[in-house]
mmCIF file with all atom_site columns, C-alpha atoms in Angstrom:
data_model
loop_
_atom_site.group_PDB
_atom_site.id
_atom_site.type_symbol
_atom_site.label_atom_id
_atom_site.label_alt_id
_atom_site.label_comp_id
_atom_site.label_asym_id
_atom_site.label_entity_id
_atom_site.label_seq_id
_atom_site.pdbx_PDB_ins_code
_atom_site.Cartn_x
_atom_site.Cartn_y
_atom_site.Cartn_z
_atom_site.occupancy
_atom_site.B_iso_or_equiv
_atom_site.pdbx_formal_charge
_atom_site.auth_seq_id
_atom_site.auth_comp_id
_atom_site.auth_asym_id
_atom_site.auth_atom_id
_atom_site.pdbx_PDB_model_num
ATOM 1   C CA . UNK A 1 1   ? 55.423 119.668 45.985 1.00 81.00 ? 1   UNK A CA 1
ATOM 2   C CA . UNK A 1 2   ? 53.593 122.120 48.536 1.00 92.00 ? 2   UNK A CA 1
ATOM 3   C CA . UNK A 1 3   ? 56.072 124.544 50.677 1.00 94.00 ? 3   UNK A CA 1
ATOM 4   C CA . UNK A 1 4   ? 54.257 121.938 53.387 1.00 96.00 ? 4   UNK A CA 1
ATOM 5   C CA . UNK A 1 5   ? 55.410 118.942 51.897 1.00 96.00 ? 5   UNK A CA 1
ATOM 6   C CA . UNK A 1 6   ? 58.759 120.106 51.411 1.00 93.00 ? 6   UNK A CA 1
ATOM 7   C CA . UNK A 1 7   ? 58.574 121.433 55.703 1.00 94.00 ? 7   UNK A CA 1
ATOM 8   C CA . UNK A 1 8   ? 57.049 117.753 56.566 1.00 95.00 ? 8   UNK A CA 1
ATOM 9   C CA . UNK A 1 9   ? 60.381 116.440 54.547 1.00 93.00 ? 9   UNK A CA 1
ATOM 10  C CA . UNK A 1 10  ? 62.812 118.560 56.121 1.00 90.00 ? 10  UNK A CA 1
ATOM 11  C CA . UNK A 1 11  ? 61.331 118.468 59.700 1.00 92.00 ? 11  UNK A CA 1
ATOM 12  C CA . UNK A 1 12  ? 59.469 115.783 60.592 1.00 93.00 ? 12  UNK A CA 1
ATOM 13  C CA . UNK A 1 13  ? 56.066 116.121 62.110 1.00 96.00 ? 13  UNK A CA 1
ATOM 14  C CA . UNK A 1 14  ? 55.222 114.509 65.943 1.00 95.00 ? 14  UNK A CA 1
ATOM 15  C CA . UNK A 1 15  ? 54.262 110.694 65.292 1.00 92.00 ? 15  UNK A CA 1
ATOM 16  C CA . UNK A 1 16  ? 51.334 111.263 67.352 1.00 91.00 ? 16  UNK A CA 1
ATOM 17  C CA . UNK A 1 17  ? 48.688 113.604 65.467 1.00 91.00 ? 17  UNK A CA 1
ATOM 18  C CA . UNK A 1 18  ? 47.929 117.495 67.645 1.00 94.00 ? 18  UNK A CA 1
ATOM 19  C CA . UNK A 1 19  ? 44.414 117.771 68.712 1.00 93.00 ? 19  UNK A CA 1
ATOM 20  C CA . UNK A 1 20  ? 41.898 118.882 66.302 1.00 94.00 ? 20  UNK A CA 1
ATOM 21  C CA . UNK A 1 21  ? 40.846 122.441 65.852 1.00 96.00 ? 21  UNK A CA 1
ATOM 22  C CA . UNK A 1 22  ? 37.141 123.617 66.067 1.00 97.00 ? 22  UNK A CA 1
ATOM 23  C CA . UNK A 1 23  ? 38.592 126.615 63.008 1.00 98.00 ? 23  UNK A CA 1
ATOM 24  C CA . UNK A 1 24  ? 34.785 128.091 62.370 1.00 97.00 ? 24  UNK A CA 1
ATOM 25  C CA . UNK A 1 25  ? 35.220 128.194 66.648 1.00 97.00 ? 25  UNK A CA 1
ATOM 26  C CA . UNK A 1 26  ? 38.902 129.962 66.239 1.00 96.00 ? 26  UNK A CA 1
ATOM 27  C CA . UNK A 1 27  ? 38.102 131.917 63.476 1.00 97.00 ? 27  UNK A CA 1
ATOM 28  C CA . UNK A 1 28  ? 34.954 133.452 65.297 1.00 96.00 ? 28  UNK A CA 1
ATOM 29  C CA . UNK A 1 29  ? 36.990 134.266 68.769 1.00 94.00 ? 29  UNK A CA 1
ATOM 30  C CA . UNK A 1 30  ? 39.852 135.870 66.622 1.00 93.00 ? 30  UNK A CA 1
ATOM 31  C CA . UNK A 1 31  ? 37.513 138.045 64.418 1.00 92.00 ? 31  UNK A CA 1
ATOM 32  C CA . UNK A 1 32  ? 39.120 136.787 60.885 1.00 93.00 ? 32  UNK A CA 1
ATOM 33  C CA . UNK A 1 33  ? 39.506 134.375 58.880 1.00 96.00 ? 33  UNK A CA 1
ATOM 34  C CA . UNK A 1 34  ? 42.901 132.027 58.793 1.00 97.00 ? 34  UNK A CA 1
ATOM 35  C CA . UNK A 1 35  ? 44.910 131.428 55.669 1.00 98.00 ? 35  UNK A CA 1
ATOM 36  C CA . UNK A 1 36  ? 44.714 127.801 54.371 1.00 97.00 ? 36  UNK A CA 1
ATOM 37  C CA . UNK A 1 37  ? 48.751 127.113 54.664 1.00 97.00 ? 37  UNK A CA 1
ATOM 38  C CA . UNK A 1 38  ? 48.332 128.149 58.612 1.00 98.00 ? 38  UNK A CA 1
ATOM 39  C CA . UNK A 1 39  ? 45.327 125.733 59.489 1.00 98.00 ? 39  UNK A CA 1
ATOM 40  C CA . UNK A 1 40  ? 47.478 122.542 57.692 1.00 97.00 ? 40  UNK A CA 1
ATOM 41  C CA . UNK A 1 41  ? 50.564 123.835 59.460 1.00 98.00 ? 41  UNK A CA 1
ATOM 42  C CA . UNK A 1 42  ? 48.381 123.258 62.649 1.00 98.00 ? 42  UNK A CA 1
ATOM 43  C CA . UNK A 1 43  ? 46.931 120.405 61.701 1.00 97.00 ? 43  UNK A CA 1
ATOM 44  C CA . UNK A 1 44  ? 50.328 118.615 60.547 1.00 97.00 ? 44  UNK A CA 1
ATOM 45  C CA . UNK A 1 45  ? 52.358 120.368 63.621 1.00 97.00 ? 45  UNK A CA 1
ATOM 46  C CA . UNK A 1 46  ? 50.407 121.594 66.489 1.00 96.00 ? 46  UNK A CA 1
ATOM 47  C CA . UNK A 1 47  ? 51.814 124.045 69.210 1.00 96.00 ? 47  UNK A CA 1
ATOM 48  C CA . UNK A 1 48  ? 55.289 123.744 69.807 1.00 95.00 ? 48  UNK A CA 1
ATOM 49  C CA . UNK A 1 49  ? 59.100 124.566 68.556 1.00 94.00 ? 49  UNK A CA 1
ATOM 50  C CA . UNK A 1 50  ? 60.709 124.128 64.828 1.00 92.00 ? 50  UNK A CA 1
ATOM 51  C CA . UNK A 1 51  ? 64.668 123.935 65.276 1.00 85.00 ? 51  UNK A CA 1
ATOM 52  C CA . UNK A 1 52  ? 64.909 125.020 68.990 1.00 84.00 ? 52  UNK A CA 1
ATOM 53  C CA . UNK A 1 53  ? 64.157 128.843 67.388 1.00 85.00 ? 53  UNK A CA 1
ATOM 54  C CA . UNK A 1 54  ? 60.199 129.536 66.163 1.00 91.00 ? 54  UNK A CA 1
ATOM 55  C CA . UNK A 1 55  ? 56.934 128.594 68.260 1.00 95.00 ? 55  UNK A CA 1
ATOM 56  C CA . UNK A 1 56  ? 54.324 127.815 66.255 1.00 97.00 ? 56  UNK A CA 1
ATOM 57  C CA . UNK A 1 57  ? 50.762 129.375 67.906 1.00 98.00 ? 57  UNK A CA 1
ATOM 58  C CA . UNK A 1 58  ? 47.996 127.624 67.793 1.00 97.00 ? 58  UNK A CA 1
ATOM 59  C CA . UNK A 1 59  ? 44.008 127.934 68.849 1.00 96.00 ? 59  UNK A CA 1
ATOM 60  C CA . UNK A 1 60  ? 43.280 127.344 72.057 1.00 91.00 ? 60  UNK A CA 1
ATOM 61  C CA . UNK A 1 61  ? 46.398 125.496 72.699 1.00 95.00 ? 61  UNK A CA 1
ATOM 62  C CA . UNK A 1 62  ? 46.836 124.576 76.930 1.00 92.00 ? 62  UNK A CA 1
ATOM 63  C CA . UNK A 1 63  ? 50.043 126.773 77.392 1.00 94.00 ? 63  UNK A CA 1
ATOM 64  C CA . UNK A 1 64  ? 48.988 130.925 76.979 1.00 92.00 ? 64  UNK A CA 1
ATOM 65  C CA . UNK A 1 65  ? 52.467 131.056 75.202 1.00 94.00 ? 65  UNK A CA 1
ATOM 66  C CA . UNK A 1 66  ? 51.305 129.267 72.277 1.00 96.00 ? 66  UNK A CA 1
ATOM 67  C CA . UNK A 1 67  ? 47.594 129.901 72.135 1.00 96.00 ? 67  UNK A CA 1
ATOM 68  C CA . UNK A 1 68  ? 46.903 132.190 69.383 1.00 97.00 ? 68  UNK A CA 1
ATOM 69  C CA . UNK A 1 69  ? 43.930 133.729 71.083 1.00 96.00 ? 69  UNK A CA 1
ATOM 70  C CA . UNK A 1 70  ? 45.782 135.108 74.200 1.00 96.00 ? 70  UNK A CA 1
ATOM 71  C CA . UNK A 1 71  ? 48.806 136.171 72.182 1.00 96.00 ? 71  UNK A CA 1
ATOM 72  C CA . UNK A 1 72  ? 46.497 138.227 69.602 1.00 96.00 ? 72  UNK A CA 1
ATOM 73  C CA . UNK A 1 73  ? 45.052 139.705 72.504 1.00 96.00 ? 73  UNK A CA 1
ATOM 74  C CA . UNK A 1 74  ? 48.301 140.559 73.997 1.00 95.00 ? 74  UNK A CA 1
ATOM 75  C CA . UNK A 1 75  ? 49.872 141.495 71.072 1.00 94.00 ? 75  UNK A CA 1
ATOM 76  C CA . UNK A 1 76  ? 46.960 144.294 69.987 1.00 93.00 ? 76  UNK A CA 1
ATOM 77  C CA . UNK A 1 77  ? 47.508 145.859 73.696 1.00 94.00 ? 77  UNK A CA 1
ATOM 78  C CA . UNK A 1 78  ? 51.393 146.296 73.268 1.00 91.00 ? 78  UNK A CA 1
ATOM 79  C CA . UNK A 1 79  ? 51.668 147.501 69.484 1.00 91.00 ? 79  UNK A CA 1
ATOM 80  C CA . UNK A 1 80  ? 48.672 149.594 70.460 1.00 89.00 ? 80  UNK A CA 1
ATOM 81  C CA . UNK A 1 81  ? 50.949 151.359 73.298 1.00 88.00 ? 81  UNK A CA 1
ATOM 82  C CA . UNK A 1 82  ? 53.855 151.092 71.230 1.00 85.00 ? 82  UNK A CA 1
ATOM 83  C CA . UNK A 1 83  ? 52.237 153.787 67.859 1.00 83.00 ? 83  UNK A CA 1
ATOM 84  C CA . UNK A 1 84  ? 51.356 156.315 70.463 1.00 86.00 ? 84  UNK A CA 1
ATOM 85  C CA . UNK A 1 85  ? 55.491 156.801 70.262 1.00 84.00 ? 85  UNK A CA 1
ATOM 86  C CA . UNK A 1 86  ? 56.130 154.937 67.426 1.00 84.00 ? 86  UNK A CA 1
ATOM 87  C CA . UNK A 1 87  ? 55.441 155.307 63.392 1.00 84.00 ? 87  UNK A CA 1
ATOM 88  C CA . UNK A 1 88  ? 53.895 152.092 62.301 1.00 86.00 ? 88  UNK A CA 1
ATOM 89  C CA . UNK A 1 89  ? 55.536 150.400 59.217 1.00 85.00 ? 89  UNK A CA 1
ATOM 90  C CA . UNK A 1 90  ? 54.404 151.247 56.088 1.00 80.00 ? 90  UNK A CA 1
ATOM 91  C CA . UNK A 1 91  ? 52.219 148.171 55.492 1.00 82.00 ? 91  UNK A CA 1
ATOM 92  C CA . UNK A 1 92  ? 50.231 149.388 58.255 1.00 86.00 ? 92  UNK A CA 1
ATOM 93  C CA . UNK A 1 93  ? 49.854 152.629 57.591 1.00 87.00 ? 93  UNK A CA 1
ATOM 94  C CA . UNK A 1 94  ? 47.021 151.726 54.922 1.00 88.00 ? 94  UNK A CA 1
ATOM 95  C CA . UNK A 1 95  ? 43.386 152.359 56.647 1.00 88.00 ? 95  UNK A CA 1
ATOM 96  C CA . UNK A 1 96  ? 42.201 149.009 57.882 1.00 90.00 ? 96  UNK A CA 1
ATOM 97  C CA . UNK A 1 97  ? 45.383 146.830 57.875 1.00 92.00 ? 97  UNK A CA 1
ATOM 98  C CA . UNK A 1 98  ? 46.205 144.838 60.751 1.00 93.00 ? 98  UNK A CA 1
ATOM 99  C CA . UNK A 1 99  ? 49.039 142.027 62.250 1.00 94.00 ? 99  UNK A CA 1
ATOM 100 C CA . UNK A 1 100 ? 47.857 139.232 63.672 1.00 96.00 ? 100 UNK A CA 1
ATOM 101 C CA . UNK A 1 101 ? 50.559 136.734 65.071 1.00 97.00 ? 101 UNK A CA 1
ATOM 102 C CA . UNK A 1 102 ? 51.040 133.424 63.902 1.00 97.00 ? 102 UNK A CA 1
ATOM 103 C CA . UNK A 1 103 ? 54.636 132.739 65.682 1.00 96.00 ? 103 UNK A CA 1
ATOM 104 C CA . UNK A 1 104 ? 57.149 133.384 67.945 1.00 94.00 ? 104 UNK A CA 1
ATOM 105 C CA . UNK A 1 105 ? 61.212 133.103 68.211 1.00 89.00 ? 105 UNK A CA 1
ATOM 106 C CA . UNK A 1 106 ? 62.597 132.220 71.196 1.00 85.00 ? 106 UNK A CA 1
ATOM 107 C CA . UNK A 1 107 ? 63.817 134.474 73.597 1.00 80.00 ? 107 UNK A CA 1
ATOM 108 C CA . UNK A 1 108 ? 64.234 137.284 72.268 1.00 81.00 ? 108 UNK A CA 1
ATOM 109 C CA . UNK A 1 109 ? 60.890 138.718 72.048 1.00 84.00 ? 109 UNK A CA 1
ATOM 110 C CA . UNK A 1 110 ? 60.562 138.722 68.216 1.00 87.00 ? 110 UNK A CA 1
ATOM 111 C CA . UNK A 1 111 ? 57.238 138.070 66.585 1.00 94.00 ? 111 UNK A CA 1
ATOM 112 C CA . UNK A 1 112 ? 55.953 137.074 63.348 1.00 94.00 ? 112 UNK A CA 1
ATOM 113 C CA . UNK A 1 113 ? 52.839 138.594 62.131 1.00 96.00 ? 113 UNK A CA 1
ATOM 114 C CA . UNK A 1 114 ? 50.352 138.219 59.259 1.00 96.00 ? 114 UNK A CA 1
ATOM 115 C CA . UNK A 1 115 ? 50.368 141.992 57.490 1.00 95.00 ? 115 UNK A CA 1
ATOM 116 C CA . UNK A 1 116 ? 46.549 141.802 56.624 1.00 94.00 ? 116 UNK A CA 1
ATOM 117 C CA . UNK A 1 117 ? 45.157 144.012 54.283 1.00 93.00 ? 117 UNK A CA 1
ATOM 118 C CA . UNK A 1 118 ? 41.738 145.363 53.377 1.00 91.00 ? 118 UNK A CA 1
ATOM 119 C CA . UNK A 1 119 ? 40.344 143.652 50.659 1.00 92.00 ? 119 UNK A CA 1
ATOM 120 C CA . UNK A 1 120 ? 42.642 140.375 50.973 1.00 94.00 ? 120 UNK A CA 1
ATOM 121 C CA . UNK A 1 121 ? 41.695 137.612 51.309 1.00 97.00 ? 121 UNK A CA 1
ATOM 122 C CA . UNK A 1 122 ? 43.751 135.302 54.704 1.00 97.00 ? 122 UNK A CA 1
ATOM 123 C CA . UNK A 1 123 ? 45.947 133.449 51.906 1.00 97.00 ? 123 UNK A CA 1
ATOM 124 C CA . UNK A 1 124 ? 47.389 136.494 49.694 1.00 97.00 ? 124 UNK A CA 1
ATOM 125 C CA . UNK A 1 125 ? 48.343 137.577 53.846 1.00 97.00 ? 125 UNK A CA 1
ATOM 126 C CA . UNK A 1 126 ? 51.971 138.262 53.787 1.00 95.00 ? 126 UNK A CA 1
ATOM 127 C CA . UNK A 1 127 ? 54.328 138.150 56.996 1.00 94.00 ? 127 UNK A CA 1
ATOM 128 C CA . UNK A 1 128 ? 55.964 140.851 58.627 1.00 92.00 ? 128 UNK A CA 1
ATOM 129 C CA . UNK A 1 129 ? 58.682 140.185 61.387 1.00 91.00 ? 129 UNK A CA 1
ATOM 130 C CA . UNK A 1 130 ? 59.146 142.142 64.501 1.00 90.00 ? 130 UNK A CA 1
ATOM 131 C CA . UNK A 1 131 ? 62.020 142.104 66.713 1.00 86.00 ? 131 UNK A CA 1
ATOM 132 C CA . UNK A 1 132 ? 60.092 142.751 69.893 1.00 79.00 ? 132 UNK A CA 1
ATOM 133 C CA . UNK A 1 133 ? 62.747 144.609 71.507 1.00 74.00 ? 133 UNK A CA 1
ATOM 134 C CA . UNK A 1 134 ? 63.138 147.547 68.799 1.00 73.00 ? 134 UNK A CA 1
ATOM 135 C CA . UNK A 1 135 ? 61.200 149.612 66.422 1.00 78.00 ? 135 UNK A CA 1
ATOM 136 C CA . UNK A 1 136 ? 62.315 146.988 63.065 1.00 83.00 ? 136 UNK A CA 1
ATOM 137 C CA . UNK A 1 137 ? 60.044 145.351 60.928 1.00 89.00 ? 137 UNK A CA 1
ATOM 138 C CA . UNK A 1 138 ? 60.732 143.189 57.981 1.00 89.00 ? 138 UNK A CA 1
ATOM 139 C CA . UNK A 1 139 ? 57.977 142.620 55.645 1.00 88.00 ? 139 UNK A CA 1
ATOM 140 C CA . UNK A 1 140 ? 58.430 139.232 53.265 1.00 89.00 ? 140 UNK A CA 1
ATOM 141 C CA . UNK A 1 141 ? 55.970 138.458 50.379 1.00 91.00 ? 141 UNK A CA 1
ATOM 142 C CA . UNK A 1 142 ? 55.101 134.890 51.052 1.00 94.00 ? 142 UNK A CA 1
ATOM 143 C CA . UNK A 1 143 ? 52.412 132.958 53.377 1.00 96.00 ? 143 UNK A CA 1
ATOM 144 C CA . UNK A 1 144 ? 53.905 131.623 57.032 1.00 96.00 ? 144 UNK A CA 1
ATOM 145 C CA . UNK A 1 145 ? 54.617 128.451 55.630 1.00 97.00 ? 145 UNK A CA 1
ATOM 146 C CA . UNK A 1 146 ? 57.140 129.104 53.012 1.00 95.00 ? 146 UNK A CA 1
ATOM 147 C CA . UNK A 1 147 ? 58.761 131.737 55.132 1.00 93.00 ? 147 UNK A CA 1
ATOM 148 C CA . UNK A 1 148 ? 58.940 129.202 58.027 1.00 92.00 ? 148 UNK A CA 1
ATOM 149 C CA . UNK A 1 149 ? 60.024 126.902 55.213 1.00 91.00 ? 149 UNK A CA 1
ATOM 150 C CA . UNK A 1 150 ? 63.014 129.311 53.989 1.00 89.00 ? 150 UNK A CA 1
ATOM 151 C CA . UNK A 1 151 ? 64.250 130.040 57.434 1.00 87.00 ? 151 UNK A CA 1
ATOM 152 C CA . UNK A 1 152 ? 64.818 126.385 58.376 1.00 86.00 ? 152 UNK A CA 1
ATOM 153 C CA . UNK A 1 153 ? 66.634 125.842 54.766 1.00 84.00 ? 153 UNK A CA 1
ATOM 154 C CA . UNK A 1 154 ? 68.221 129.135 54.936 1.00 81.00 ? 154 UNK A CA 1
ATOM 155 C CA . UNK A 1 155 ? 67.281 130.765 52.027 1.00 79.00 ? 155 UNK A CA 1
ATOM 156 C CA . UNK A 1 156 ? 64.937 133.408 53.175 1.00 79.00 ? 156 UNK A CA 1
ATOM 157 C CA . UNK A 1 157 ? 66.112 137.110 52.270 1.00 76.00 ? 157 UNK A CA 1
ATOM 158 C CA . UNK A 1 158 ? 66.101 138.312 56.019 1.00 74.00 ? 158 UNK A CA 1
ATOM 159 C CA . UNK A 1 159 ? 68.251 139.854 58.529 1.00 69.00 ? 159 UNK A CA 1
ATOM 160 C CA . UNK A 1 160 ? 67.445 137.885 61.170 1.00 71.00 ? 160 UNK A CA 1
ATOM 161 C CA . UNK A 1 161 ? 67.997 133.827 62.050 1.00 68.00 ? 161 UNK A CA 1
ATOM 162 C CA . UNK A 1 162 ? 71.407 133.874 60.549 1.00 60.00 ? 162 UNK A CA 1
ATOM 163 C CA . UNK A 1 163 ? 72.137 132.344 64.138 1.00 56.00 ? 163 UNK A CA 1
ATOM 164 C CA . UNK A 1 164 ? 71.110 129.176 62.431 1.00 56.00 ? 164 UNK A CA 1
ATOM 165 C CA . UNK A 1 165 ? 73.558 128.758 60.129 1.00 56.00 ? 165 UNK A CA 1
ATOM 166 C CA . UNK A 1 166 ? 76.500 130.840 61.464 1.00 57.00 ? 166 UNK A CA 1
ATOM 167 C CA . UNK A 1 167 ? 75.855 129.507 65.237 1.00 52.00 ? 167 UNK A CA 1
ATOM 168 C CA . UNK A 1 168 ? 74.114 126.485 65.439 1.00 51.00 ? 168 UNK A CA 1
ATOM 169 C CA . UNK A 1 169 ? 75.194 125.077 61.803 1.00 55.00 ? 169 UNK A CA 1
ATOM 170 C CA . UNK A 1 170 ? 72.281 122.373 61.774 1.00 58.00 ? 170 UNK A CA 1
ATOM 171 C CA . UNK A 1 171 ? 72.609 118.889 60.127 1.00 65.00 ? 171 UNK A CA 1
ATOM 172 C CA . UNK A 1 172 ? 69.214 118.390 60.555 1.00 73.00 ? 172 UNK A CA 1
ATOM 173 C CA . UNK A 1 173 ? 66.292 120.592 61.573 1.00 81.00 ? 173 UNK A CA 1
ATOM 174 C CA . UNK A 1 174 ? 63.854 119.078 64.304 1.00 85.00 ? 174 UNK A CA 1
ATOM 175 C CA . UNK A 1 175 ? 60.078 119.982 66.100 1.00 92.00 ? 175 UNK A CA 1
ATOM 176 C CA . UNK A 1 176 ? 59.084 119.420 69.512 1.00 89.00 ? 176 UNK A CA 1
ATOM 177 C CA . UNK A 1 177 ? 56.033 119.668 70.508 1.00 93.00 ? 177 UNK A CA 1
ATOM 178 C CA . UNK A 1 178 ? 54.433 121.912 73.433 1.00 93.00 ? 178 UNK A CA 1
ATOM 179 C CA . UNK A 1 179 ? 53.759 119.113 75.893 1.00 91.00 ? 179 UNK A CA 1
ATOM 180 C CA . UNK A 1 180 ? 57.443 117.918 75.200 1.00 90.00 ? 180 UNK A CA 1
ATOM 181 C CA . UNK A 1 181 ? 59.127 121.061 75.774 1.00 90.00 ? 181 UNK A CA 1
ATOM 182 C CA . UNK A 1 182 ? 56.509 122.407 78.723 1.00 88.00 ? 182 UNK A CA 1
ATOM 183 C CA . UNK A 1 183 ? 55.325 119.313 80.516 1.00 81.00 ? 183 UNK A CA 1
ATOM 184 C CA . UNK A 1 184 ? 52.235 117.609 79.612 1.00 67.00 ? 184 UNK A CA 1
ATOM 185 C CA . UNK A 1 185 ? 49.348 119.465 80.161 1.00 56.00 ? 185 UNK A CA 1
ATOM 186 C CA . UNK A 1 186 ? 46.987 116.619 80.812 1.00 48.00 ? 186 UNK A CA 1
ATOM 187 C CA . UNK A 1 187 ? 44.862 117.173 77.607 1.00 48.00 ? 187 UNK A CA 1
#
């Protein structure tokens, strides 16, 4: 069983399929490649909201918050501003590497990144966590899917979403969709 089978089994996808993604289109506007385990996330999920706590971005979805374009963009101008004060974190020091953001958690300004290094290929990308509001990064060794996958099952090795299982003590684990959270869009 794929990390994505197990996530389609623990959190049900929408019943009604996302919209389909043009990915040689996305791929060209973001300047890189995607890893595989990202474009069937997509594909299986769309934009929107695993267990009230992670937003999923997306290509070109309708709402900036979840369109991966616009939040690369974004994100490049503020980390930019951020290591003229700041040291970088060690997975970035290397010449060439680069984040590129794949999700979100709610409200607090966090971010989780793809670490991409030179000479990697999008799948051996690993993910790197940023709390958004202060100079920590966590780096974990697996693809966004099986650390999305961990967090909602609460085994990943991390010092943040503990709020899930020492506040909000799930029984179940859910997804909502943009449109359902946001207000359709009229796509």
């Amino acid at each position: 069983m794929t990390a994505l089978d197990a996530l389609v089994r623990l959190c049900p996808p929408p019943a009604v399929a996302p919209p389909a993604v043009d990915w040689a289109q996305a791929e060209r506007d973001l300047g890189a490649a995607l890893p595989t385990d990202y474009k069937q996330l997509v594909e299986t999920y769309g934009d929107g909201l695993f267990h009230q706590t992670i937003w999923l971005l997306v290509p070109d979805s309708a709402y900036d918050d979840c369109n991966l374009h616009a939040q690369a963009r974004e994100r490049d101008e503020i980390l930019a501003g951020l290591w003229e004060f700041e040291d970088k974190p060690a997975g970035l020091r290397e010449a060439g590497a680069r984040v590129l953001p794949w999700a979100f958690e709610e409200g607090t300004g966090a971010f989780l990144y793809w670490l991409a290094r030179p000479g990697q290929r999008p799948d051996e990308w690993t993910v790197l966590y940023n709390e958004g509001r202060g100079p920590l990064w966590e780096h974990h060794d697996v693809g966004c899917v099986a650390f999305l996958l961990a967090v909602l099952t609460g085994t990943a090795s991390t010092d943040y979403f503990g709020h899930l299982y020492e506040v909000l003590k799930p029984t179940g684990h859910s997804f909502a969709t943009a449109d359902q959270i946001l207000g359709t869009t009229g796509r």
